[in-house]
């Protein structure tokens, strides 16, 4: 596996990877953007990228632009050596690990991607500027890699929706593939931030997913009111002493607009403080 740290290394190695495929056509490139401290959720996206493209590149970059003041930029978990081993074992062809200076050689970019009103809801309502930072770094990575395909996890549901929208609205010509949420055995969505949890918090954290599963069951039994389902999720989560719901909302899967009645594909999305750690999760609902 190639490790590139500078723009020159990246350009050189991408050129080598882009040679002709065995059948003579140009090799396609799949990109998996991450912030590192990798787990099975990230690695499942590498598998999806391998299915969708001839060569797979992964970026590992903790993007300062997407962190707000008082958030966890300075203590975000990192383990570069382990990330490299995991990616190599999973069959990635290239990993790009730029410094902040490499990624942003002119300092903070003056021109950024405006995510529009779809960033004013769900996580965006509580993290001003977050999705501007995400879309800006993803657009920059698309420019650096020129991938044919890029893979994003559904765990970050709003992020995936906004990236699909950016690619469409800005004609970026990258195929977006979404990967399902990968969970621990007890249902907790895998996240690099789970490393922050104390044993007591970790023991209560699966209550987040259980509340979403229960919502799915109620919908399966015939409940169609989004308000009733959302209130049930919140109540179930907040019954845990160490969990506090920031939002629990039912939205349209493509527009992120709130729904009154649950339809097929309606997404139930939550952000929950588990102690001081903010975790997110979501499920897709299917009325009978
Ligand atoms: P991050 O390193 O948190 O920025 O995540 C990088 C990519 O991995 C994003 O597309 C995430 O949605 C995805 N991802 C993170 N956790 C999971 C998970 N548990 N299941 C599936 N994808 C995930």
mmCIF file of N, CA, C and O in Angstrom, residues 34-73:
data_model
loop_
_atom_site.group_PDB
_atom_site.id
_atom_site.type_symbol
_atom_site.label_atom_id
_atom_site.label_comp_id
_atom_site.label_asym_id
_atom_site.label_seq_id
_atom_site.Cartn_x
_atom_site.Cartn_y
_atom_site.Cartn_z
ATOM 1 N N UNK A 34 -11.828 9.810 5.303
ATOM 2 C CA UNK A 34 -12.034 9.531 6.734
ATOM 3 C C UNK A 34 -11.229 10.526 7.573
ATOM 4 O O UNK A 34 -10.362 11.239 7.064
ATOM 5 N N UNK A 35 -11.513 10.495 8.875
ATOM 6 C CA UNK A 35 -10.695 11.252 9.825
ATOM 7 C C UNK A 35 -9.819 10.308 10.650
ATOM 8 O O UNK A 35 -9.256 10.709 11.671
ATOM 9 N N UNK A 36 -9.710 9.047 10.194
ATOM 10 C CA UNK A 36 -8.795 8.127 10.872
ATOM 11 C C UNK A 36 -9.365 7.530 12.143
ATOM 12 O O UNK A 36 -10.562 7.610 12.405
ATOM 13 N N UNK A 37 -8.470 6.908 12.930
ATOM 14 C CA UNK A 37 -8.851 6.103 14.095
ATOM 15 C C UNK A 37 -9.896 5.087 13.622
ATOM 16 O O UNK A 37 -11.026 5.034 14.109
ATOM 17 N N UNK A 38 -9.458 4.301 12.658
ATOM 18 C CA UNK A 38 -10.380 3.507 11.845
ATOM 19 C C UNK A 38 -10.977 2.342 12.610
ATOM 20 O O UNK A 38 -10.353 1.765 13.504
ATOM 21 N N UNK A 39 -12.188 2.004 12.228
ATOM 22 C CA UNK A 39 -12.885 0.841 12.776
ATOM 23 C C UNK A 39 -13.580 0.123 11.612
ATOM 24 O O UNK A 39 -13.479 0.554 10.454
ATOM 25 N N UNK A 40 -14.335 -0.914 11.960
ATOM 26 C CA UNK A 40 -14.963 -1.749 10.931
ATOM 27 C C UNK A 40 -15.929 -0.940 10.044
ATOM 28 O O UNK A 40 -16.119 -1.272 8.874
ATOM 29 N N UNK A 41 -16.524 0.127 10.599
ATOM 30 C CA UNK A 41 -17.403 0.972 9.773
ATOM 31 C C UNK A 41 -16.630 1.571 8.608
ATOM 32 O O UNK A 41 -17.065 1.509 7.452
ATOM 33 N N UNK A 42 -15.453 2.130 8.892
ATOM 34 C CA UNK A 42 -14.616 2.680 7.822
ATOM 35 C C UNK A 42 -14.192 1.572 6.847
ATOM 36 O O UNK A 42 -14.200 1.753 5.633
ATOM 37 N N UNK A 43 -13.780 0.433 7.411
ATOM 38 C CA UNK A 43 -13.215 -0.627 6.565
ATOM 39 C C UNK A 43 -14.284 -1.232 5.654
ATOM 40 O O UNK A 43 -13.986 -1.673 4.541
ATOM 41 N N UNK A 44 -15.548 -1.216 6.112
ATOM 42 C CA UNK A 44 -16.625 -1.701 5.240
ATOM 43 C C UNK A 44 -16.744 -0.790 4.014
ATOM 44 O O UNK A 44 -17.149 -1.239 2.936
ATOM 45 N N UNK A 45 -16.384 0.484 4.166
ATOM 46 C CA UNK A 45 -16.442 1.409 3.025
ATOM 47 C C UNK A 45 -15.300 1.120 2.044
ATOM 48 O O UNK A 45 -15.446 1.311 0.834
ATOM 49 N N UNK A 46 -14.171 0.651 2.580
ATOM 50 C CA UNK A 46 -13.073 0.232 1.697
ATOM 51 C C UNK A 46 -13.538 -0.953 0.847
ATOM 52 O O UNK A 46 -13.312 -1.000 -0.365
ATOM 53 N N UNK A 47 -14.237 -1.914 1.479
ATOM 54 C CA UNK A 47 -14.782 -3.053 0.723
ATOM 55 C C UNK A 47 -15.720 -2.560 -0.380
ATOM 56 O O UNK A 47 -15.655 -3.030 -1.512
ATOM 57 N N UNK A 48 -16.595 -1.619 -0.011
ATOM 58 C CA UNK A 48 -17.569 -1.109 -1.001
ATOM 59 C C UNK A 48 -16.841 -0.405 -2.142
ATOM 60 O O UNK A 48 -17.228 -0.527 -3.307
ATOM 61 N N UNK A 49 -15.774 0.316 -1.818
ATOM 62 C CA UNK A 49 -15.009 1.021 -2.857
ATOM 63 C C UNK A 49 -14.321 0.013 -3.773
ATOM 64 O O UNK A 49 -14.224 0.221 -4.987
ATOM 65 N N UNK A 50 -13.843 -1.089 -3.187
ATOM 66 C CA UNK A 50 -13.198 -2.122 -4.015
ATOM 67 C C UNK A 50 -14.196 -2.758 -4.974
ATOM 68 O O UNK A 50 -13.859 -3.116 -6.093
ATOM 69 N N UNK A 51 -15.440 -2.901 -4.510
ATOM 70 C CA UNK A 51 -16.481 -3.458 -5.388
ATOM 71 C C UNK A 51 -16.818 -2.500 -6.524
ATOM 72 O O UNK A 51 -17.236 -2.915 -7.599
ATOM 73 N N UNK A 52 -16.659 -1.186 -6.259
ATOM 74 C CA UNK A 52 -17.149 -0.188 -7.208
ATOM 75 C C UNK A 52 -16.065 0.354 -8.142
ATOM 76 O O UNK A 52 -16.384 0.987 -9.143
ATOM 77 N N UNK A 53 -14.791 0.131 -7.803
ATOM 78 C CA UNK A 53 -13.715 0.740 -8.600
ATOM 79 C C UNK A 53 -12.508 -0.201 -8.657
ATOM 80 O O UNK A 53 -12.386 -1.124 -7.856
ATOM 81 N N UNK A 54 -11.589 0.065 -9.595
ATOM 82 C CA UNK A 54 -10.411 -0.792 -9.757
ATOM 83 C C UNK A 54 -9.369 -0.553 -8.665
ATOM 84 O O UNK A 54 -8.716 -1.475 -8.204
ATOM 85 N N UNK A 55 -9.183 0.707 -8.287
ATOM 86 C CA UNK A 55 -8.190 1.037 -7.263
ATOM 87 C C UNK A 55 -8.874 1.829 -6.155
ATOM 88 O O UNK A 55 -9.820 2.580 -6.415
ATOM 89 N N UNK A 56 -8.390 1.643 -4.922
ATOM 90 C CA UNK A 56 -9.031 2.289 -3.773
ATOM 91 C C UNK A 56 -8.038 3.155 -3.017
ATOM 92 O O UNK A 56 -6.969 2.691 -2.611
ATOM 93 N N UNK A 57 -8.412 4.417 -2.856
ATOM 94 C CA UNK A 57 -7.610 5.352 -2.067
ATOM 95 C C UNK A 57 -8.418 5.772 -0.850
ATOM 96 O O UNK A 57 -9.645 5.930 -0.924
ATOM 97 N N UNK A 58 -7.712 5.944 0.271
ATOM 98 C CA UNK A 58 -8.351 6.380 1.512
ATOM 99 C C UNK A 58 -7.623 7.641 1.970
ATOM 100 O O UNK A 58 -6.394 7.712 1.873
ATOM 101 N N UNK A 59 -8.365 8.637 2.420
ATOM 102 C CA UNK A 59 -7.700 9.793 3.025
ATOM 103 C C UNK A 59 -7.942 9.760 4.524
ATOM 104 O O UNK A 59 -9.027 9.382 4.984
ATOM 105 N N UNK A 60 -6.912 10.113 5.266
ATOM 106 C CA UNK A 60 -6.996 10.203 6.723
ATOM 107 C C UNK A 60 -6.612 11.628 7.085
ATOM 108 O O UNK A 60 -5.441 12.015 6.985
ATOM 109 N N UNK A 61 -7.604 12.419 7.454
ATOM 110 C CA UNK A 61 -7.343 13.832 7.720
ATOM 111 C C UNK A 61 -8.394 14.362 8.691
ATOM 112 O O UNK A 61 -9.588 14.337 8.387
ATOM 113 N N UNK A 62 -7.928 14.814 9.856
ATOM 114 C CA UNK A 62 -8.841 15.437 10.821
ATOM 115 C C UNK A 62 -8.972 16.899 10.398
ATOM 116 O O UNK A 62 -8.029 17.679 10.545
ATOM 117 N N UNK A 63 -10.115 17.224 9.837
ATOM 118 C CA UNK A 63 -10.324 18.489 9.130
ATOM 119 C C UNK A 63 -10.727 19.606 10.096
ATOM 120 O O UNK A 63 -11.887 19.652 10.528
ATOM 121 N N UNK A 64 -9.817 20.534 10.397
ATOM 122 C CA UNK A 64 -10.158 21.570 11.387
ATOM 123 C C UNK A 64 -11.374 22.400 10.981
ATOM 124 O O UNK A 64 -12.099 22.871 11.850
ATOM 125 N N UNK A 65 -11.586 22.539 9.669
ATOM 126 C CA UNK A 65 -12.690 23.394 9.194
ATOM 127 C C UNK A 65 -14.061 22.929 9.652
ATOM 128 O O UNK A 65 -14.996 23.712 9.680
ATOM 129 N N UNK A 66 -14.196 21.648 9.970
ATOM 130 C CA UNK A 66 -15.531 21.142 10.299
ATOM 131 C C UNK A 66 -15.770 21.050 11.799
ATOM 132 O O UNK A 66 -16.804 20.547 12.221
ATOM 133 N N UNK A 67 -14.796 21.526 12.588
ATOM 134 C CA UNK A 67 -14.962 21.548 14.052
ATOM 135 C C UNK A 67 -15.304 22.953 14.495
ATOM 136 O O UNK A 67 -14.680 23.918 14.041
ATOM 137 N N UNK A 68 -16.277 23.073 15.387
ATOM 138 C CA UNK A 68 -16.633 24.378 15.938
ATOM 139 C C UNK A 68 -15.803 24.678 17.169
ATOM 140 O O UNK A 68 -15.118 23.792 17.693
ATOM 141 N N UNK A 69 -15.858 25.940 17.641
ATOM 142 C CA UNK A 69 -15.154 26.285 18.879
ATOM 143 C C UNK A 69 -15.694 25.434 20.029
ATOM 144 O O UNK A 69 -16.896 25.195 20.106
ATOM 145 N N UNK A 70 -14.790 24.942 20.872
ATOM 146 C CA UNK A 70 -15.244 24.130 22.008
ATOM 147 C C UNK A 70 -15.500 22.677 21.650
ATOM 148 O O UNK A 70 -15.825 21.880 22.523
ATOM 149 N N UNK A 71 -15.384 22.304 20.365
ATOM 150 C CA UNK A 71 -15.540 20.893 20.013
ATOM 151 C C UNK A 71 -14.207 20.166 20.198
ATOM 152 O O UNK A 71 -13.239 20.738 20.692
ATOM 153 N N UNK A 72 -14.156 18.879 19.763
ATOM 154 C CA UNK A 72 -13.055 18.005 20.196
ATOM 155 C C UNK A 72 -11.880 17.923 19.219
ATOM 156 O O UNK A 72 -11.159 16.927 19.212
ATOM 157 N N UNK A 73 -11.655 18.983 18.415
ATOM 158 C CA UNK A 73 -10.553 18.934 17.437
ATOM 159 C C UNK A 73 -9.223 18.531 18.086
ATOM 160 O O UNK A 73 -8.510 17.665 17.580
#
